[in-house]
Amino acid sequence: MRDHGGNLDAAMARYGGAAGDWIDLSTGINPRPYPVPDIPASAWAALPTEADMAALGEAAARAYGAACKIAPVAGAQAAIQMIPALMSPGKARVLGPTYNEHAGALRAAGWDVQEVRHKDDLAGADLAVLVNPNNPDGRRHAPETLLTLAERVGLLVVDESFVETAPELSVIPYLTSESERIVALRSFGKFFGLAGLRLGFATGCQHHINKLREMAGPWPVSGPAITIGCAALNDTAWQEATRARLGSVAARLDQLAEAAGWAVVGGTPLFRLYETGDAAAAQARLARAQVWSRTFPYSRGWLRLGLPDGAAQWARVEAALA
């Protein structure tokens, strides 16, 4: 089993309470979601058309500054599970520690996977994976360095699931339909706070995107996801205001954590990573106030927190840390 945030069932089993009693800060999902527009009955009743899918792809291309090909998928996770089939299994390297589904999906498909700690150690791999900015520590890589790195691997997969808060890091504006060495992934649900919608995108050259579209099938995303996705991706004012708000909220959470004696390791404006000295004890301390957090099997001290929202949540988190 690969561990994840969002495992509120485990919190309730260990500490009690119902789901509504808990503040779930174990994920990096925006707690203030995009306001869902009215969804026409046809979006529920009819299969998505080619025109519907094209409109969604065009909205994503405008939002991401893409000149390359785009495939809508059922969340970035769907693309992660399909990526191993783009090539015959060989040597894969993943820049870690990071989101564990990349290595898990590759191993399940027969790849020889090695986790490395330095970007330059990805060189020579048949397939290399890098998350930018990284989850959970927020490491950042300039797009120019990724373009250079791509020349040293067979295929570079860049997971940009959290890049909406730092769009200048995105490699997508640098790609064309002929950019055969990079596939970039985007998550919709995290920044827009609608993870349950299951929407994401894969971008890259014609060859790779055609293969991903074939694997995804004729209706990879739902009619409601298309309607909401088009509205949100075209709403630049909401996106700009949200980036500003998330930055200030993340800074507020850092202040509380530092006052509690924790050190800021990094993160993004959607989640923060702290060195607590004893992550299990820190998680238990929060859990007694029914605030759920994320720990990691490879670190004794690291604890990740998403963002509280609203006065009541902030009061509970502050009291738990005081």
PDB file of C-alpha atoms in Angstrom:
ATOM      1  CA  MET A   1       0.000   0.000   0.000  1.00  0.00           C
ATOM      2  CA  ARG A   2       1.264   3.473  -0.899  1.00  0.00           C
ATOM      3  CA  ASP A   3       0.558   6.003   1.838  1.00  0.00           C
ATOM      4  CA  HIS A   4      -1.294   9.232   1.079  1.00  0.00           C
ATOM      5  CA  GLY A   5      -2.841  12.240   2.688  1.00  0.00           C
ATOM      6  CA  GLY A   6      -6.613  12.442   2.850  1.00  0.00           C
ATOM      7  CA  ASN A   7      -6.742   9.217   4.886  1.00  0.00           C
ATOM      8  CA  LEU A   8      -9.269  10.562   7.366  1.00  0.00           C
ATOM      9  CA  ASP A   9     -10.640   7.042   7.934  1.00  0.00           C
ATOM     10  CA  ALA A  10      -7.363   6.163   9.652  1.00  0.00           C
ATOM     11  CA  ALA A  11      -7.645   9.222  11.891  1.00  0.00           C
ATOM     12  CA  MET A  12     -11.189   8.348  12.937  1.00  0.00           C
ATOM     13  CA  ALA A  13     -10.307   4.703  13.547  1.00  0.00           C
ATOM     14  CA  ARG A  14      -7.472   5.681  15.859  1.00  0.00           C
ATOM     15  CA  TYR A  15      -8.786   8.808  17.572  1.00  0.00           C
ATOM     16  CA  GLY A  16     -12.567   8.595  17.144  1.00  0.00           C
ATOM     17  CA  GLY A  17     -15.097  11.133  15.954  1.00  0.00           C
ATOM     18  CA  ALA A  18     -17.051  11.484  12.735  1.00  0.00           C
ATOM     19  CA  ALA A  19     -15.744  13.009   9.520  1.00  0.00           C
ATOM     20  CA  GLY A  20     -17.546  16.269  10.210  1.00  0.00           C
ATOM     21  CA  ASP A  21     -15.707  16.636  13.521  1.00  0.00           C
ATOM     22  CA  TRP A  22     -12.292  16.742  11.885  1.00  0.00           C
ATOM     23  CA  ILE A  23     -10.258  19.416  10.146  1.00  0.00           C
ATOM     24  CA  ASP A  24      -8.412  17.516   7.436  1.00  0.00           C
ATOM     25  CA  LEU A  25      -5.095  19.264   6.753  1.00  0.00           C
ATOM     26  CA  SER A  26      -3.404  16.132   5.434  1.00  0.00           C
ATOM     27  CA  THR A  27      -3.736  17.147   1.766  1.00  0.00           C
ATOM     28  CA  GLY A  28      -2.559  20.065  -0.356  1.00  0.00           C
ATOM     29  CA  ILE A  29      -6.009  20.928  -1.696  1.00  0.00           C
ATOM     30  CA  ASN A  30      -7.185  24.539  -1.672  1.00  0.00           C
ATOM     31  CA  PRO A  31      -9.757  24.681   1.163  1.00  0.00           C
ATOM     32  CA  ARG A  32     -11.678  27.479  -0.545  1.00  0.00           C
ATOM     33  CA  PRO A  33     -12.795  25.941  -3.854  1.00  0.00           C
ATOM     34  CA  TYR A  34     -13.720  27.614  -7.082  1.00  0.00           C
ATOM     35  CA  PRO A  35     -17.442  28.530  -7.032  1.00  0.00           C
ATOM     36  CA  VAL A  36     -19.104  25.873  -9.152  1.00  0.00           C
ATOM     37  CA  PRO A  37     -21.240  27.412 -11.934  1.00  0.00           C
ATOM     38  CA  ASP A  38     -24.652  26.190 -12.959  1.00  0.00           C
ATOM     39  CA  ILE A  39     -24.285  22.939 -14.851  1.00  0.00           C
ATOM     40  CA  PRO A  40     -26.712  22.402 -17.758  1.00  0.00           C
ATOM     41  CA  ALA A  41     -28.786  19.237 -17.743  1.00  0.00           C
ATOM     42  CA  SER A  42     -27.132  18.152 -20.993  1.00  0.00           C
ATOM     43  CA  ALA A  43     -23.755  17.892 -19.211  1.00  0.00           C
ATOM     44  CA  TRP A  44     -25.239  15.179 -17.000  1.00  0.00           C
ATOM     45  CA  ALA A  45     -27.429  13.456 -19.549  1.00  0.00           C
ATOM     46  CA  ALA A  46     -25.318  13.346 -22.723  1.00  0.00           C
ATOM     47  CA  LEU A  47     -21.890  11.967 -23.494  1.00  0.00           C
ATOM     48  CA  PRO A  48     -19.235  14.677 -23.968  1.00  0.00           C
ATOM     49  CA  THR A  49     -18.799  15.615 -27.609  1.00  0.00           C
ATOM     50  CA  GLU A  50     -15.577  16.245 -29.496  1.00  0.00           C
ATOM     51  CA  ALA A  51     -16.454  19.949 -29.435  1.00  0.00           C
ATOM     52  CA  ASP A  52     -16.809  19.815 -25.644  1.00  0.00           C
ATOM     53  CA  MET A  53     -13.408  18.187 -25.282  1.00  0.00           C
ATOM     54  CA  ALA A  54     -11.863  20.674 -27.706  1.00  0.00           C
ATOM     55  CA  ALA A  55     -13.240  23.594 -25.682  1.00  0.00           C
ATOM     56  CA  LEU A  56     -11.716  22.166 -22.512  1.00  0.00           C
ATOM     57  CA  GLY A  57      -8.371  21.655 -24.239  1.00  0.00           C
ATOM     58  CA  GLU A  58      -8.421  25.223 -25.555  1.00  0.00           C
ATOM     59  CA  ALA A  59      -9.202  26.609 -22.096  1.00  0.00           C
ATOM     60  CA  ALA A  60      -6.290  24.643 -20.645  1.00  0.00           C
ATOM     61  CA  ALA A  61      -3.959  25.776 -23.432  1.00  0.00           C
ATOM     62  CA  ARG A  62      -4.782  29.430 -22.740  1.00  0.00           C
ATOM     63  CA  ALA A  63      -4.410  29.015 -18.984  1.00  0.00           C
ATOM     64  CA  TYR A  64      -1.091  27.172 -19.255  1.00  0.00           C
ATOM     65  CA  GLY A  65       0.384  29.103 -22.187  1.00  0.00           C
ATOM     66  CA  ALA A  66       0.645  25.867 -24.148  1.00  0.00           C
ATOM     67  CA  ALA A  67       1.602  25.519 -27.786  1.00  0.00           C
ATOM     68  CA  CYS A  68       1.998  21.745 -27.422  1.00  0.00           C
ATOM     69  CA  LYS A  69      -0.682  19.051 -27.490  1.00  0.00           C
ATOM     70  CA  ILE A  70      -2.994  18.546 -24.493  1.00  0.00           C
ATOM     71  CA  ALA A  71      -4.924  15.507 -23.300  1.00  0.00           C
ATOM     72  CA  PRO A  72      -7.588  15.984 -20.600  1.00  0.00           C
ATOM     73  CA  VAL A  73      -7.575  13.080 -18.158  1.00  0.00           C
ATOM     74  CA  ALA A  74      -9.371  12.042 -14.969  1.00  0.00           C
ATOM     75  CA  GLY A  75      -6.902  13.798 -12.691  1.00  0.00           C
ATOM     76  CA  ALA A  76      -3.118  13.881 -12.832  1.00  0.00           C
ATOM     77  CA  GLN A  77      -3.206  10.473 -11.145  1.00  0.00           C
ATOM     78  CA  ALA A  78      -4.753   8.943 -14.262  1.00  0.00           C
ATOM     79  CA  ALA A  79      -1.846  10.225 -16.333  1.00  0.00           C
ATOM     80  CA  ILE A  80       0.690   8.958 -13.780  1.00  0.00           C
ATOM     81  CA  GLN A  81      -0.747   5.474 -14.141  1.00  0.00           C
ATOM     82  CA  MET A  82      -0.605   5.628 -17.969  1.00  0.00           C
ATOM     83  CA  ILE A  83       2.875   7.154 -18.326  1.00  0.00           C
ATOM     84  CA  PRO A  84       4.732   3.820 -17.825  1.00  0.00           C
ATOM     85  CA  ALA A  85       3.057   2.434 -20.955  1.00  0.00           C
ATOM     86  CA  LEU A  86       4.420   5.185 -23.205  1.00  0.00           C
ATOM     87  CA  MET A  87       7.650   3.207 -23.585  1.00  0.00           C
ATOM     88  CA  SER A  88       8.948  -0.315 -23.115  1.00  0.00           C
ATOM     89  CA  PRO A  89      10.081  -0.812 -19.502  1.00  0.00           C
ATOM     90  CA  GLY A  90      13.681   0.076 -18.815  1.00  0.00           C
ATOM     91  CA  LYS A  91      15.623   2.161 -16.312  1.00  0.00           C
ATOM     92  CA  ALA A  92      13.571   4.821 -14.516  1.00  0.00           C
ATOM     93  CA  ARG A  93      14.805   7.381 -12.011  1.00  0.00           C
ATOM     94  CA  VAL A  94      12.629   9.514  -9.753  1.00  0.00           C
ATOM     95  CA  LEU A  95      13.854  12.636  -7.964  1.00  0.00           C
ATOM     96  CA  GLY A  96      12.829  12.050  -4.377  1.00  0.00           C
ATOM     97  CA  PRO A  97      11.553  12.027  -1.833  1.00  0.00           C
ATOM     98  CA  THR A  98       8.349  12.921  -3.635  1.00  0.00           C
ATOM     99  CA  TYR A  99       4.802  11.818  -4.431  1.00  0.00           C
ATOM    100  CA  ASN A 100       5.069   8.046  -4.209  1.00  0.00           C
ATOM    101  CA  GLU A 101       2.626   7.147  -6.990  1.00  0.00           C
ATOM    102  CA  HIS A 102       5.224   7.873  -9.678  1.00  0.00           C
ATOM    103  CA  ALA A 103       7.621   5.174  -8.530  1.00  0.00           C
ATOM    104  CA  GLY A 104       4.744   2.864  -7.621  1.00  0.00           C
ATOM    105  CA  ALA A 105       3.121   3.054 -11.047  1.00  0.00           C
ATOM    106  CA  LEU A 106       6.447   2.499 -12.808  1.00  0.00           C
ATOM    107  CA  ARG A 107       7.360  -0.511 -10.686  1.00  0.00           C
ATOM    108  CA  ALA A 108       3.911  -2.033 -11.219  1.00  0.00           C
ATOM    109  CA  ALA A 109       4.491  -1.784 -14.977  1.00  0.00           C
ATOM    110  CA  GLY A 110       7.840  -3.583 -14.821  1.00  0.00           C
ATOM    111  CA  TRP A 111      10.256  -0.648 -14.753  1.00  0.00           C
ATOM    112  CA  ASP A 112      13.537  -0.781 -12.830  1.00  0.00           C
ATOM    113  CA  VAL A 113      13.049   2.251 -10.573  1.00  0.00           C
ATOM    114  CA  GLN A 114      15.729   4.100  -8.626  1.00  0.00           C
ATOM    115  CA  GLU A 115      15.021   7.092  -6.397  1.00  0.00           C
ATOM    116  CA  VAL A 116      17.768   9.724  -6.496  1.00  0.00           C
ATOM    117  CA  ARG A 117      18.286  12.842  -4.386  1.00  0.00           C
ATOM    118  CA  HIS A 118      19.921  15.181  -6.898  1.00  0.00           C
ATOM    119  CA  LYS A 119      18.531  16.407 -10.193  1.00  0.00           C
ATOM    120  CA  ASP A 120      21.717  15.656 -12.114  1.00  0.00           C
ATOM    121  CA  ASP A 121      21.468  11.999 -11.051  1.00  0.00           C
ATOM    122  CA  LEU A 122      18.407  11.633 -13.288  1.00  0.00           C
ATOM    123  CA  ALA A 123      20.702  11.805 -16.320  1.00  0.00           C
ATOM    124  CA  GLY A 124      21.031   8.562 -18.248  1.00  0.00           C
ATOM    125  CA  ALA A 125      17.592   7.225 -17.355  1.00  0.00           C
ATOM    126  CA  ASP A 126      15.267   5.945 -20.034  1.00  0.00           C
ATOM    127  CA  LEU A 127      12.475   7.706 -18.145  1.00  0.00           C
ATOM    128  CA  ALA A 128      12.991  10.320 -15.431  1.00  0.00           C
ATOM    129  CA  VAL A 129      10.393  11.877 -13.129  1.00  0.00           C
ATOM    130  CA  LEU A 130      10.613  15.225 -11.391  1.00  0.00           C
ATOM    131  CA  VAL A 131       7.868  17.077  -9.473  1.00  0.00           C
ATOM    132  CA  ASN A 132       8.040  20.878  -9.756  1.00  0.00           C
ATOM    133  CA  PRO A 133       7.484  22.359  -7.235  1.00  0.00           C
ATOM    134  CA  ASN A 134       8.093  19.203  -5.284  1.00  0.00           C
ATOM    135  CA  ASN A 135       5.730  17.514  -2.888  1.00  0.00           C
ATOM    136  CA  PRO A 136       6.380  17.586   0.061  1.00  0.00           C
ATOM    137  CA  ASP A 137       9.401  19.898   0.398  1.00  0.00           C
ATOM    138  CA  GLY A 138       8.610  22.455  -2.330  1.00  0.00           C
ATOM    139  CA  ARG A 139      11.936  22.191  -4.200  1.00  0.00           C
ATOM    140  CA  ARG A 140      11.788  24.331  -7.311  1.00  0.00           C
ATOM    141  CA  HIS A 141      13.457  24.013 -10.706  1.00  0.00           C
ATOM    142  CA  ALA A 142      13.667  26.686 -13.386  1.00  0.00           C
ATOM    143  CA  PRO A 143      12.144  25.569 -16.693  1.00  0.00           C
ATOM    144  CA  GLU A 144      15.395  26.305 -18.519  1.00  0.00           C
ATOM    145  CA  THR A 145      17.236  23.737 -16.403  1.00  0.00           C
ATOM    146  CA  LEU A 146      14.561  21.155 -17.133  1.00  0.00           C
ATOM    147  CA  LEU A 147      14.900  21.693 -20.875  1.00  0.00           C
ATOM    148  CA  THR A 148      18.627  21.038 -20.526  1.00  0.00           C
ATOM    149  CA  LEU A 149      18.030  17.987 -18.358  1.00  0.00           C
ATOM    150  CA  ALA A 150      15.604  16.555 -20.913  1.00  0.00           C
ATOM    151  CA  GLU A 151      18.456  16.251 -23.408  1.00  0.00           C
ATOM    152  CA  ARG A 152      20.172  13.818 -21.012  1.00  0.00           C
ATOM    153  CA  VAL A 153      17.298  11.357 -20.554  1.00  0.00           C
ATOM    154  CA  GLY A 154      15.005   9.359 -22.811  1.00  0.00           C
ATOM    155  CA  LEU A 155      11.823  10.991 -21.529  1.00  0.00           C
ATOM    156  CA  LEU A 156      11.447  13.530 -18.728  1.00  0.00           C
ATOM    157  CA  VAL A 157       8.086  13.539 -16.938  1.00  0.00           C
ATOM    158  CA  VAL A 158       7.497  16.835 -15.113  1.00  0.00           C
ATOM    159  CA  ASP A 159       4.641  16.712 -12.619  1.00  0.00           C
ATOM    160  CA  GLU A 160       3.358  20.279 -12.192  1.00  0.00           C
ATOM    161  CA  SER A 161       0.455  19.453  -9.901  1.00  0.00           C
ATOM    162  CA  PHE A 162       1.238  22.416  -7.606  1.00  0.00           C
ATOM    163  CA  VAL A 163       2.683  24.877 -10.126  1.00  0.00           C
ATOM    164  CA  GLU A 164      -0.436  27.077 -10.308  1.00  0.00           C
ATOM    165  CA  THR A 165       0.868  28.934  -7.259  1.00  0.00           C
ATOM    166  CA  ALA A 166       4.170  29.601  -9.083  1.00  0.00           C
ATOM    167  CA  PRO A 167       3.280  29.617 -12.805  1.00  0.00           C
ATOM    168  CA  GLU A 168       6.692  30.989 -13.753  1.00  0.00           C
ATOM    169  CA  LEU A 169       8.111  27.523 -13.023  1.00  0.00           C
ATOM    170  CA  SER A 170       6.008  25.774 -15.654  1.00  0.00           C
ATOM    171  CA  VAL A 171       7.861  24.143 -18.514  1.00  0.00           C
ATOM    172  CA  ILE A 172       4.689  23.904 -20.621  1.00  0.00           C
ATOM    173  CA  PRO A 173       5.071  27.303 -22.382  1.00  0.00           C
ATOM    174  CA  TYR A 174       8.443  26.097 -23.675  1.00  0.00           C
ATOM    175  CA  LEU A 175       7.069  22.941 -25.289  1.00  0.00           C
ATOM    176  CA  THR A 176       5.865  22.431 -28.847  1.00  0.00           C
ATOM    177  CA  SER A 177       4.120  19.568 -30.590  1.00  0.00           C
ATOM    178  CA  GLU A 178       7.597  18.321 -31.534  1.00  0.00           C
ATOM    179  CA  SER A 179       9.019  18.306 -27.984  1.00  0.00           C
ATOM    180  CA  GLU A 180       9.475  14.554 -27.731  1.00  0.00           C
ATOM    181  CA  ARG A 181      11.603  14.455 -24.581  1.00  0.00           C
ATOM    182  CA  ILE A 182       9.184  16.044 -22.078  1.00  0.00           C
ATOM    183  CA  VAL A 183       5.678  15.204 -20.900  1.00  0.00           C
ATOM    184  CA  ALA A 184       4.277  17.663 -18.361  1.00  0.00           C
ATOM    185  CA  LEU A 185       1.299  16.921 -16.113  1.00  0.00           C
ATOM    186  CA  ARG A 186      -1.137  19.328 -14.497  1.00  0.00           C
ATOM    187  CA  SER A 187      -3.669  18.796 -11.736  1.00  0.00           C
ATOM    188  CA  PHE A 188      -6.887  20.823 -11.783  1.00  0.00           C
ATOM    189  CA  GLY A 189      -8.360  19.824  -8.438  1.00  0.00           C
ATOM    190  CA  LYS A 190      -5.619  21.003  -6.068  1.00  0.00           C
ATOM    191  CA  PHE A 191      -5.413  24.711  -6.891  1.00  0.00           C
ATOM    192  CA  PHE A 192      -9.105  25.034  -7.734  1.00  0.00           C
ATOM    193  CA  GLY A 193     -10.072  23.076  -4.622  1.00  0.00           C
ATOM    194  CA  LEU A 194     -12.203  20.566  -6.529  1.00  0.00           C
ATOM    195  CA  ALA A 195     -10.260  17.329  -6.190  1.00  0.00           C
ATOM    196  CA  GLY A 196     -13.451  15.277  -6.334  1.00  0.00           C
ATOM    197  CA  LEU A 197     -14.032  16.460  -9.900  1.00  0.00           C
ATOM    198  CA  ARG A 198     -11.116  14.257 -11.063  1.00  0.00           C
ATOM    199  CA  LEU A 199      -9.696  16.454 -13.794  1.00  0.00           C
ATOM    200  CA  GLY A 200      -6.148  16.932 -15.001  1.00  0.00           C
ATOM    201  CA  PHE A 201      -4.076  17.327 -18.153  1.00  0.00           C
ATOM    202  CA  ALA A 202      -1.062  15.800 -19.864  1.00  0.00           C
ATOM    203  CA  THR A 203       0.921  17.921 -22.314  1.00  0.00           C
ATOM    204  CA  GLY A 204       3.642  17.069 -24.778  1.00  0.00           C
ATOM    205  CA  CYS A 205       4.341  16.054 -28.350  1.00  0.00           C
ATOM    206  CA  GLN A 206       1.790  14.677 -30.788  1.00  0.00           C
ATOM    207  CA  HIS A 207       3.089  11.109 -30.471  1.00  0.00           C
ATOM    208  CA  HIS A 208       2.923  10.896 -26.690  1.00  0.00           C
ATOM    209  CA  ILE A 209      -0.390  12.707 -26.355  1.00  0.00           C
ATOM    210  CA  ASN A 210      -1.995  10.498 -28.998  1.00  0.00           C
ATOM    211  CA  LYS A 211      -0.912   7.400 -27.051  1.00  0.00           C
ATOM    212  CA  LEU A 212      -2.259   8.812 -23.797  1.00  0.00           C
ATOM    213  CA  ARG A 213      -5.565   9.683 -25.461  1.00  0.00           C
ATOM    214  CA  GLU A 214      -5.860   6.126 -26.754  1.00  0.00           C
ATOM    215  CA  MET A 215      -5.222   4.715 -23.292  1.00  0.00           C
ATOM    216  CA  ALA A 216      -7.640   7.161 -21.648  1.00  0.00           C
ATOM    217  CA  GLY A 217     -10.505   6.132 -23.927  1.00  0.00           C
ATOM    218  CA  PRO A 218     -13.181   8.123 -25.757  1.00  0.00           C
ATOM    219  CA  TRP A 219     -14.697   9.903 -22.698  1.00  0.00           C
ATOM    220  CA  PRO A 220     -11.840  10.442 -20.255  1.00  0.00           C
ATOM    221  CA  VAL A 221     -13.593  13.221 -18.302  1.00  0.00           C
ATOM    222  CA  SER A 222     -17.245  13.887 -17.517  1.00  0.00           C
ATOM    223  CA  GLY A 223     -19.592  16.527 -18.866  1.00  0.00           C
ATOM    224  CA  PRO A 224     -19.781  18.361 -15.518  1.00  0.00           C
ATOM    225  CA  ALA A 225     -15.958  18.336 -15.296  1.00  0.00           C
ATOM    226  CA  ILE A 226     -15.778  19.941 -18.739  1.00  0.00           C
ATOM    227  CA  THR A 227     -18.278  22.664 -17.785  1.00  0.00           C
ATOM    228  CA  ILE A 228     -16.572  23.503 -14.499  1.00  0.00           C
ATOM    229  CA  GLY A 229     -13.072  23.161 -15.943  1.00  0.00           C
ATOM    230  CA  CYS A 230     -13.749  25.594 -18.785  1.00  0.00           C
ATOM    231  CA  ALA A 231     -15.240  28.170 -16.408  1.00  0.00           C
ATOM    232  CA  ALA A 232     -12.415  27.961 -13.871  1.00  0.00           C
ATOM    233  CA  LEU A 233      -9.536  27.881 -16.359  1.00  0.00           C
ATOM    234  CA  ASN A 234     -10.910  30.981 -18.106  1.00  0.00           C
ATOM    235  CA  ASP A 235     -11.405  32.893 -14.823  1.00  0.00           C
ATOM    236  CA  THR A 236      -8.042  34.636 -14.564  1.00  0.00           C
ATOM    237  CA  ALA A 237      -9.276  37.135 -11.963  1.00  0.00           C
ATOM    238  CA  TRP A 238     -10.170  34.343  -9.533  1.00  0.00           C
ATOM    239  CA  GLN A 239      -6.817  32.669 -10.137  1.00  0.00           C
ATOM    240  CA  GLU A 240      -4.823  35.836  -9.426  1.00  0.00           C
ATOM    241  CA  ALA A 241      -6.793  36.625  -6.263  1.00  0.00           C
ATOM    242  CA  THR A 242      -6.402  33.045  -5.064  1.00  0.00           C
ATOM    243  CA  ARG A 243      -2.624  33.063  -5.524  1.00  0.00           C
ATOM    244  CA  ALA A 244      -2.374  36.200  -3.404  1.00  0.00           C
ATOM    245  CA  ARG A 245      -4.652  34.801  -0.695  1.00  0.00           C
ATOM    246  CA  LEU A 246      -2.858  31.448  -0.502  1.00  0.00           C
ATOM    247  CA  GLY A 247       0.503  33.150  -0.084  1.00  0.00           C
ATOM    248  CA  SER A 248      -0.666  35.165   2.916  1.00  0.00           C
ATOM    249  CA  VAL A 249      -2.414  32.168   4.491  1.00  0.00           C
ATOM    250  CA  ALA A 250       0.691  29.990   4.154  1.00  0.00           C
ATOM    251  CA  ALA A 251       2.776  32.692   5.863  1.00  0.00           C
ATOM    252  CA  ARG A 252       0.278  32.792   8.748  1.00  0.00           C
ATOM    253  CA  LEU A 253       0.519  29.028   9.213  1.00  0.00           C
ATOM    254  CA  ASP A 254       4.327  29.216   9.238  1.00  0.00           C
ATOM    255  CA  GLN A 255       4.182  31.765  12.038  1.00  0.00           C
ATOM    256  CA  LEU A 256       2.038  29.454  14.178  1.00  0.00           C
ATOM    257  CA  ALA A 257       4.312  26.484  13.504  1.00  0.00           C
ATOM    258  CA  GLU A 258       7.463  28.410  14.337  1.00  0.00           C
ATOM    259  CA  ALA A 259       5.880  29.665  17.560  1.00  0.00           C
ATOM    260  CA  ALA A 260       5.269  26.000  18.434  1.00  0.00           C
ATOM    261  CA  GLY A 261       8.986  25.296  17.993  1.00  0.00           C
ATOM    262  CA  TRP A 262       8.835  23.727  14.546  1.00  0.00           C
ATOM    263  CA  ALA A 263      11.185  24.670  11.714  1.00  0.00           C
ATOM    264  CA  VAL A 264       9.911  25.432   8.221  1.00  0.00           C
ATOM    265  CA  VAL A 265      11.403  22.963   5.730  1.00  0.00           C
ATOM    266  CA  GLY A 266       9.515  24.239   2.703  1.00  0.00           C
ATOM    267  CA  GLY A 267       6.374  23.497   0.777  1.00  0.00           C
ATOM    268  CA  THR A 268       4.138  25.545  -1.507  1.00  0.00           C
ATOM    269  CA  PRO A 269       1.333  28.038  -0.790  1.00  0.00           C
ATOM    270  CA  LEU A 270      -1.044  25.037  -0.756  1.00  0.00           C
ATOM    271  CA  PHE A 271       0.825  23.031   1.889  1.00  0.00           C
ATOM    272  CA  ARG A 272       3.658  23.565   4.368  1.00  0.00           C
ATOM    273  CA  LEU A 273       6.324  21.127   5.539  1.00  0.00           C
ATOM    274  CA  TYR A 274       7.814  21.337   9.029  1.00  0.00           C
ATOM    275  CA  GLU A 275      10.606  19.661  10.959  1.00  0.00           C
ATOM    276  CA  THR A 276       9.014  18.839  14.297  1.00  0.00           C
ATOM    277  CA  GLY A 277      11.656  16.594  15.835  1.00  0.00           C
ATOM    278  CA  ASP A 278       9.046  13.871  16.366  1.00  0.00           C
ATOM    279  CA  ALA A 279       6.381  13.774  13.690  1.00  0.00           C
ATOM    280  CA  ALA A 280       4.399  10.964  15.318  1.00  0.00           C
ATOM    281  CA  ALA A 281       4.097  12.949  18.545  1.00  0.00           C
ATOM    282  CA  ALA A 282       3.243  16.134  16.645  1.00  0.00           C
ATOM    283  CA  GLN A 283       0.553  14.346  14.661  1.00  0.00           C
ATOM    284  CA  ALA A 284      -0.925  12.878  17.843  1.00  0.00           C
ATOM    285  CA  ARG A 285      -0.913  16.311  19.469  1.00  0.00           C
ATOM    286  CA  LEU A 286      -2.932  17.745  16.597  1.00  0.00           C
ATOM    287  CA  ALA A 287      -5.174  14.690  16.379  1.00  0.00           C
ATOM    288  CA  ARG A 288      -6.274  15.136  19.986  1.00  0.00           C
ATOM    289  CA  ALA A 289      -7.821  18.391  18.755  1.00  0.00           C
ATOM    290  CA  GLN A 290      -9.209  16.466  15.736  1.00  0.00           C
ATOM    291  CA  VAL A 291      -6.844  18.157  13.287  1.00  0.00           C
ATOM    292  CA  TRP A 292      -5.381  15.626  10.855  1.00  0.00           C
ATOM    293  CA  SER A 293      -1.929  16.005   9.329  1.00  0.00           C
ATOM    294  CA  ARG A 294       0.463  14.120   7.053  1.00  0.00           C
ATOM    295  CA  THR A 295       3.589  12.281   8.149  1.00  0.00           C
ATOM    296  CA  PHE A 296       6.091  10.380   6.022  1.00  0.00           C
ATOM    297  CA  PRO A 297       7.586   6.913   6.524  1.00  0.00           C
ATOM    298  CA  TYR A 298      11.029   8.095   5.410  1.00  0.00           C
ATOM    299  CA  SER A 299      11.335  10.964   7.928  1.00  0.00           C
ATOM    300  CA  ARG A 300      11.096  10.874  11.718  1.00  0.00           C
ATOM    301  CA  GLY A 301      10.521  14.615  11.981  1.00  0.00           C
ATOM    302  CA  TRP A 302       8.682  15.841   8.899  1.00  0.00           C
ATOM    303  CA  LEU A 303       5.021  16.793   9.176  1.00  0.00           C
ATOM    304  CA  ARG A 304       2.988  18.418   6.391  1.00  0.00           C
ATOM    305  CA  LEU A 305      -0.038  20.637   6.893  1.00  0.00           C
ATOM    306  CA  GLY A 306      -2.545  21.937   4.408  1.00  0.00           C
ATOM    307  CA  LEU A 307      -4.247  25.260   4.980  1.00  0.00           C
ATOM    308  CA  PRO A 308      -7.023  25.935   7.497  1.00  0.00           C
ATOM    309  CA  ASP A 309      -9.917  28.098   6.334  1.00  0.00           C
ATOM    310  CA  GLY A 310     -12.285  30.209   8.396  1.00  0.00           C
ATOM    311  CA  ALA A 311     -12.038  31.608  11.899  1.00  0.00           C
ATOM    312  CA  ALA A 312     -13.203  28.419  13.624  1.00  0.00           C
ATOM    313  CA  GLN A 313     -10.579  26.240  11.932  1.00  0.00           C
ATOM    314  CA  TRP A 314      -7.788  28.704  12.616  1.00  0.00           C
ATOM    315  CA  ALA A 315      -8.771  28.917  16.272  1.00  0.00           C
ATOM    316  CA  ARG A 316      -8.639  25.133  16.662  1.00  0.00           C
ATOM    317  CA  VAL A 317      -5.290  24.817  14.909  1.00  0.00           C
ATOM    318  CA  GLU A 318      -3.806  27.662  16.919  1.00  0.00           C
ATOM    319  CA  ALA A 319      -5.049  26.121  20.173  1.00  0.00           C
ATOM    320  CA  ALA A 320      -3.639  22.722  19.209  1.00  0.00           C
ATOM    321  CA  LEU A 321      -0.232  24.238  18.534  1.00  0.00           C
ATOM    322  CA  ALA A 322      -0.168  26.595  21.502  1.00  0.00           C
TER     323      ALA A 322
END
